[in-house]
mmCIF file of C-alpha atoms in Angstrom:
data_model
loop_
_atom_site.group_PDB
_atom_site.id
_atom_site.type_symbol
_atom_site.label_atom_id
_atom_site.label_comp_id
_atom_site.label_asym_id
_atom_site.label_seq_id
_atom_site.Cartn_x
_atom_site.Cartn_y
_atom_site.Cartn_z
ATOM 1 C CA UNK A 6 -0.023 0.014 0.003
ATOM 2 C CA UNK A 7 1.413 3.353 -0.937
ATOM 3 C CA UNK A 8 1.297 6.313 1.406
ATOM 4 C CA UNK A 9 2.261 9.957 0.747
ATOM 5 C CA UNK A 10 4.740 11.003 3.447
ATOM 6 C CA UNK A 11 5.978 14.298 2.191
ATOM 7 C CA UNK A 12 6.174 16.477 -0.900
ATOM 8 C CA UNK A 13 9.042 18.614 -2.091
ATOM 9 C CA UNK A 14 7.986 21.096 -4.731
ATOM 10 C CA UNK A 15 11.072 23.213 -4.531
ATOM 11 C CA UNK A 16 13.863 20.969 -5.818
ATOM 12 C CA UNK A 17 17.099 22.586 -6.743
ATOM 13 C CA UNK A 18 18.421 22.668 -10.360
ATOM 14 C CA UNK A 19 20.791 19.919 -11.290
ATOM 15 C CA UNK A 20 24.526 20.730 -11.768
ATOM 16 C CA UNK A 21 25.011 22.588 -15.037
ATOM 17 C CA UNK A 22 27.711 20.309 -16.178
ATOM 18 C CA UNK A 23 25.398 17.325 -16.366
ATOM 19 C CA UNK A 24 22.820 19.367 -18.310
ATOM 20 C CA UNK A 25 25.481 20.556 -20.740
ATOM 21 C CA UNK A 26 26.647 17.053 -21.247
ATOM 22 C CA UNK A 27 23.177 15.728 -21.915
ATOM 23 C CA UNK A 28 22.380 18.522 -24.322
ATOM 24 C CA UNK A 29 25.336 17.525 -26.573
ATOM 25 C CA UNK A 30 25.903 13.900 -25.583
ATOM 26 C CA UNK A 31 26.367 11.472 -28.481
ATOM 27 C CA UNK A 32 24.610 8.118 -28.748
ATOM 28 C CA UNK A 33 28.121 6.520 -28.986
ATOM 29 C CA UNK A 34 28.797 7.589 -25.378
ATOM 30 C CA UNK A 35 25.430 6.098 -24.174
ATOM 31 C CA UNK A 36 26.175 2.907 -26.067
ATOM 32 C CA UNK A 37 29.621 2.579 -24.561
ATOM 33 C CA UNK A 38 28.388 3.203 -21.022
ATOM 34 C CA UNK A 39 25.544 0.674 -21.302
ATOM 35 C CA UNK A 40 27.865 -1.941 -22.880
ATOM 36 C CA UNK A 41 29.893 -1.907 -19.642
ATOM 37 C CA UNK A 42 27.014 -1.527 -17.211
ATOM 38 C CA UNK A 43 26.197 -4.503 -14.932
ATOM 39 C CA UNK A 44 22.486 -3.933 -14.471
ATOM 40 C CA UNK A 45 20.844 -4.768 -11.142
ATOM 41 C CA UNK A 46 18.190 -7.548 -11.339
ATOM 42 C CA UNK A 47 15.370 -7.687 -8.814
ATOM 43 C CA UNK A 48 16.599 -9.750 -5.805
ATOM 44 C CA UNK A 49 13.705 -9.264 -3.445
ATOM 45 C CA UNK A 50 10.685 -11.384 -2.648
ATOM 46 C CA UNK A 51 8.357 -11.374 -5.605
ATOM 47 C CA UNK A 52 4.641 -10.851 -4.813
ATOM 48 C CA UNK A 53 2.588 -13.975 -5.582
ATOM 49 C CA UNK A 54 0.703 -12.005 -8.227
ATOM 50 C CA UNK A 55 3.751 -10.408 -9.899
ATOM 51 C CA UNK A 56 3.523 -9.588 -13.544
ATOM 52 C CA UNK A 57 6.896 -9.812 -15.370
ATOM 53 C CA UNK A 58 7.121 -7.294 -18.158
ATOM 54 C CA UNK A 59 9.613 -5.527 -20.463
ATOM 55 C CA UNK A 60 9.525 -2.004 -21.958
ATOM 56 C CA UNK A 61 11.547 -0.408 -24.654
ATOM 57 C CA UNK A 62 13.312 2.871 -23.724
ATOM 58 C CA UNK A 63 13.548 4.303 -27.289
ATOM 59 C CA UNK A 64 16.179 7.000 -27.801
ATOM 60 C CA UNK A 65 16.666 9.009 -30.974
ATOM 61 C CA UNK A 66 18.535 12.106 -32.196
ATOM 62 C CA UNK A 67 16.189 15.009 -32.810
ATOM 63 C CA UNK A 68 17.666 18.269 -33.983
ATOM 64 C CA UNK A 69 21.144 17.327 -32.557
ATOM 65 C CA UNK A 70 19.901 16.238 -29.161
ATOM 66 C CA UNK A 71 18.972 12.815 -27.692
ATOM 67 C CA UNK A 72 15.237 12.515 -27.039
ATOM 68 C CA UNK A 73 13.167 9.700 -25.583
ATOM 69 C CA UNK A 74 10.007 8.466 -27.285
ATOM 70 C CA UNK A 75 7.102 7.979 -24.996
ATOM 71 C CA UNK A 76 3.475 6.972 -25.389
ATOM 72 C CA UNK A 77 0.245 8.351 -23.882
ATOM 73 C CA UNK A 78 -1.953 5.406 -23.025
ATOM 74 C CA UNK A 79 -5.662 5.495 -23.779
ATOM 75 C CA UNK A 80 -8.333 5.045 -21.220
ATOM 76 C CA UNK A 81 -9.412 1.820 -22.857
ATOM 77 C CA UNK A 82 -6.430 -0.256 -21.664
ATOM 78 C CA UNK A 83 -6.596 -2.531 -18.616
ATOM 79 C CA UNK A 84 -3.939 -0.894 -16.579
ATOM 80 C CA UNK A 85 -2.307 2.541 -16.121
ATOM 81 C CA UNK A 86 -5.082 4.250 -18.008
ATOM 82 C CA UNK A 87 -4.195 7.686 -19.494
ATOM 83 C CA UNK A 88 -0.609 7.529 -18.173
ATOM 84 C CA UNK A 89 2.578 8.347 -19.987
ATOM 85 C CA UNK A 90 4.701 5.254 -20.403
ATOM 86 C CA UNK A 91 7.280 3.449 -22.496
ATOM 87 C CA UNK A 92 5.976 1.035 -25.144
ATOM 88 C CA UNK A 93 5.985 -2.485 -23.686
ATOM 89 C CA UNK A 94 4.038 -5.060 -21.776
ATOM 90 C CA UNK A 95 3.891 -8.441 -20.132
ATOM 91 C CA UNK A 96 6.194 -11.249 -21.203
ATOM 92 C CA UNK A 97 4.718 -13.837 -23.409
ATOM 93 C CA UNK A 98 5.748 -17.530 -23.186
ATOM 94 C CA UNK A 99 6.748 -17.447 -26.832
ATOM 95 C CA UNK A 100 9.131 -14.493 -26.301
ATOM 96 C CA UNK A 101 12.770 -15.670 -26.279
ATOM 97 C CA UNK A 102 13.827 -13.018 -23.671
ATOM 98 C CA UNK A 103 13.014 -9.606 -22.276
ATOM 99 C CA UNK A 104 14.350 -7.882 -25.460
ATOM 100 C CA UNK A 105 12.013 -9.909 -27.583
ATOM 101 C CA UNK A 106 9.070 -8.881 -25.376
ATOM 102 C CA UNK A 107 9.966 -5.226 -25.572
ATOM 103 C CA UNK A 108 10.344 -5.237 -29.317
ATOM 104 C CA UNK A 109 7.189 -7.223 -29.915
ATOM 105 C CA UNK A 110 5.067 -5.008 -27.716
ATOM 106 C CA UNK A 111 6.558 -1.846 -29.208
ATOM 107 C CA UNK A 112 5.715 -3.065 -32.713
ATOM 108 C CA UNK A 113 2.176 -3.974 -31.640
ATOM 109 C CA UNK A 114 1.515 -0.600 -29.874
ATOM 110 C CA UNK A 115 3.139 1.911 -32.213
ATOM 111 C CA UNK A 116 4.071 0.006 -35.361
ATOM 112 C CA UNK A 117 7.821 0.459 -34.929
ATOM 113 C CA UNK A 118 9.477 -2.276 -36.905
ATOM 114 C CA UNK A 119 11.925 -4.375 -34.766
ATOM 115 C CA UNK A 120 14.570 -3.878 -37.518
ATOM 116 C CA UNK A 121 14.507 -0.143 -36.909
ATOM 117 C CA UNK A 122 15.737 -0.526 -33.332
ATOM 118 C CA UNK A 123 19.349 -1.030 -32.359
ATOM 119 C CA UNK A 124 19.477 -2.578 -28.810
ATOM 120 C CA UNK A 125 22.263 -0.845 -26.922
ATOM 121 C CA UNK A 126 21.705 -2.190 -23.365
ATOM 122 C CA UNK A 127 19.416 -2.673 -20.495
ATOM 123 C CA UNK A 128 19.098 -0.889 -17.100
ATOM 124 C CA UNK A 129 17.976 -2.041 -13.635
ATOM 125 C CA UNK A 130 14.772 -3.978 -13.016
ATOM 126 C CA UNK A 131 11.934 -1.913 -11.598
ATOM 127 C CA UNK A 132 9.131 -3.148 -9.347
ATOM 128 C CA UNK A 133 5.900 -1.058 -9.441
ATOM 129 C CA UNK A 134 3.253 -0.645 -6.760
ATOM 130 C CA UNK A 135 0.855 -2.489 -9.074
ATOM 131 C CA UNK A 136 3.231 -5.586 -8.923
ATOM 132 C CA UNK A 137 4.784 -5.228 -12.374
ATOM 133 C CA UNK A 138 8.396 -6.299 -12.464
ATOM 134 C CA UNK A 139 9.779 -4.397 -15.416
ATOM 135 C CA UNK A 140 13.014 -4.962 -17.401
ATOM 136 C CA UNK A 141 13.827 -1.751 -19.247
ATOM 137 C CA UNK A 142 15.540 -2.386 -22.637
ATOM 138 C CA UNK A 143 17.295 0.662 -24.160
ATOM 139 C CA UNK A 144 17.204 0.997 -27.910
ATOM 140 C CA UNK A 145 18.452 3.550 -30.462
ATOM 141 C CA UNK A 146 16.454 4.502 -33.557
ATOM 142 C CA UNK A 147 18.666 6.131 -36.075
ATOM 143 C CA UNK A 148 15.884 6.800 -38.560
ATOM 144 C CA UNK A 149 12.330 6.956 -37.114
ATOM 145 C CA UNK A 150 9.923 5.536 -39.772
ATOM 146 C CA UNK A 151 6.275 6.575 -39.973
ATOM 147 C CA UNK A 152 4.412 4.988 -36.986
ATOM 148 C CA UNK A 153 1.259 2.920 -37.190
ATOM 149 C CA UNK A 154 -0.222 3.594 -33.759
ATOM 150 C CA UNK A 155 -2.649 1.152 -32.179
ATOM 151 C CA UNK A 156 -5.383 3.582 -31.306
ATOM 152 C CA UNK A 157 -6.976 1.150 -28.853
ATOM 153 C CA UNK A 158 -3.865 1.298 -26.665
ATOM 154 C CA UNK A 159 -2.036 4.529 -27.525
ATOM 155 C CA UNK A 160 -3.559 7.949 -27.727
ATOM 156 C CA UNK A 161 -0.413 9.620 -29.051
ATOM 157 C CA UNK A 162 3.365 9.527 -28.918
ATOM 158 C CA UNK A 163 5.699 12.277 -27.592
ATOM 159 C CA UNK A 164 9.340 13.095 -27.917
ATOM 160 C CA UNK A 165 11.042 14.673 -24.848
ATOM 161 C CA UNK A 166 14.683 15.742 -24.607
ATOM 162 C CA UNK A 167 16.632 13.543 -22.178
ATOM 163 C CA UNK A 168 18.179 16.700 -20.766
ATOM 164 C CA UNK A 169 14.718 17.842 -19.638
ATOM 165 C CA UNK A 170 14.669 15.144 -16.938
ATOM 166 C CA UNK A 171 18.224 15.911 -15.727
ATOM 167 C CA UNK A 172 17.119 19.404 -14.721
ATOM 168 C CA UNK A 173 15.351 18.724 -11.439
ATOM 169 C CA UNK A 174 13.938 22.231 -11.602
ATOM 170 C CA UNK A 175 11.582 20.766 -14.156
ATOM 171 C CA UNK A 176 10.074 18.352 -11.647
ATOM 172 C CA UNK A 177 8.998 17.714 -8.104
ATOM 173 C CA UNK A 178 9.247 14.691 -5.762
ATOM 174 C CA UNK A 179 7.077 12.946 -3.218
ATOM 175 C CA UNK A 180 8.215 10.414 -0.691
ATOM 176 C CA UNK A 181 5.985 7.311 -0.609
ATOM 177 C CA UNK A 182 5.933 3.957 1.073
ATOM 178 C CA UNK A 183 6.416 0.982 -1.202
ATOM 179 C CA UNK A 184 6.679 -2.534 0.231
ATOM 180 C CA UNK A 185 7.568 -0.990 3.609
ATOM 181 C CA UNK A 186 10.369 1.042 1.993
ATOM 182 C CA UNK A 187 10.356 4.822 1.551
ATOM 183 C CA UNK A 188 10.985 5.691 -2.167
ATOM 184 C CA UNK A 189 11.285 8.978 -4.046
ATOM 185 C CA UNK A 190 8.613 9.402 -6.755
ATOM 186 C CA UNK A 191 9.384 11.932 -9.514
ATOM 187 C CA UNK A 192 6.783 14.065 -11.340
ATOM 188 C CA UNK A 193 7.598 16.007 -14.543
ATOM 189 C CA UNK A 194 5.124 18.014 -16.648
ATOM 190 C CA UNK A 195 6.065 18.517 -20.226
ATOM 191 C CA UNK A 196 3.718 20.297 -22.699
ATOM 192 C CA UNK A 197 0.622 19.388 -20.770
ATOM 193 C CA UNK A 198 1.608 15.767 -20.032
ATOM 194 C CA UNK A 199 2.466 14.472 -16.604
ATOM 195 C CA UNK A 200 5.264 12.018 -16.603
ATOM 196 C CA UNK A 201 5.729 10.277 -13.287
ATOM 197 C CA UNK A 202 6.085 7.008 -11.423
ATOM 198 C CA UNK A 203 7.900 4.145 -13.021
ATOM 199 C CA UNK A 204 8.459 5.964 -16.363
ATOM 200 C CA UNK A 205 10.102 8.960 -14.676
ATOM 201 C CA UNK A 206 12.070 6.657 -12.330
ATOM 202 C CA UNK A 207 13.528 4.676 -15.208
ATOM 203 C CA UNK A 208 14.488 7.831 -17.079
ATOM 204 C CA UNK A 209 16.176 9.264 -14.018
ATOM 205 C CA UNK A 210 18.006 5.962 -13.433
ATOM 206 C CA UNK A 211 19.221 5.975 -17.082
ATOM 207 C CA UNK A 212 20.589 9.478 -16.583
ATOM 208 C CA UNK A 213 22.404 8.447 -13.415
ATOM 209 C CA UNK A 214 23.999 5.470 -15.271
ATOM 210 C CA UNK A 215 25.096 7.781 -18.148
ATOM 211 C CA UNK A 216 26.572 10.113 -15.601
ATOM 212 C CA UNK A 217 28.359 7.137 -13.888
ATOM 213 C CA UNK A 218 26.442 7.524 -10.732
ATOM 214 C CA UNK A 219 26.026 3.937 -9.385
#
């Protein structure tokens, strides 16, 4: 059960050096960092009703800066209605691995062909309050083709600069209880969209890894 403990709406701006790096960072650097990163798998006690899932963290170069591709979920889906998320979903028994799940779900949701995605790594597992155990797979899209969005699941897609999430002045945090542990939950608002929870946490973790903050 989650519980709001405290809210901090006045976070301080991140160090300018990190923002400058993310504004100009090349995908080659991210690729190299992730190739050497030993990701943390979930080692806690899994809830009996855990749902193992995978998402794709799609990165692309837009106007000379690395952006992340996100989806706005419709209100017709079973879970996380109307939220901003990565494309992805629950593992299928026919999927060879977490990467296969992320690519399959992405193609089903937004029509992004698997051949358009270069897998460059994976980051730490993430357990959500709704008992989804998520494996985030990071992919790079050098040329974004026209997307064929599944309107039953995805209302729209959005591109957000990775550097936007590095500037903590763009967000706020709340401290919540999750499985008897206090965790920091990030909230970012970008062009009328609220990006928070697991999606924001995975983006923040990716930035920490890129910045070599274990």
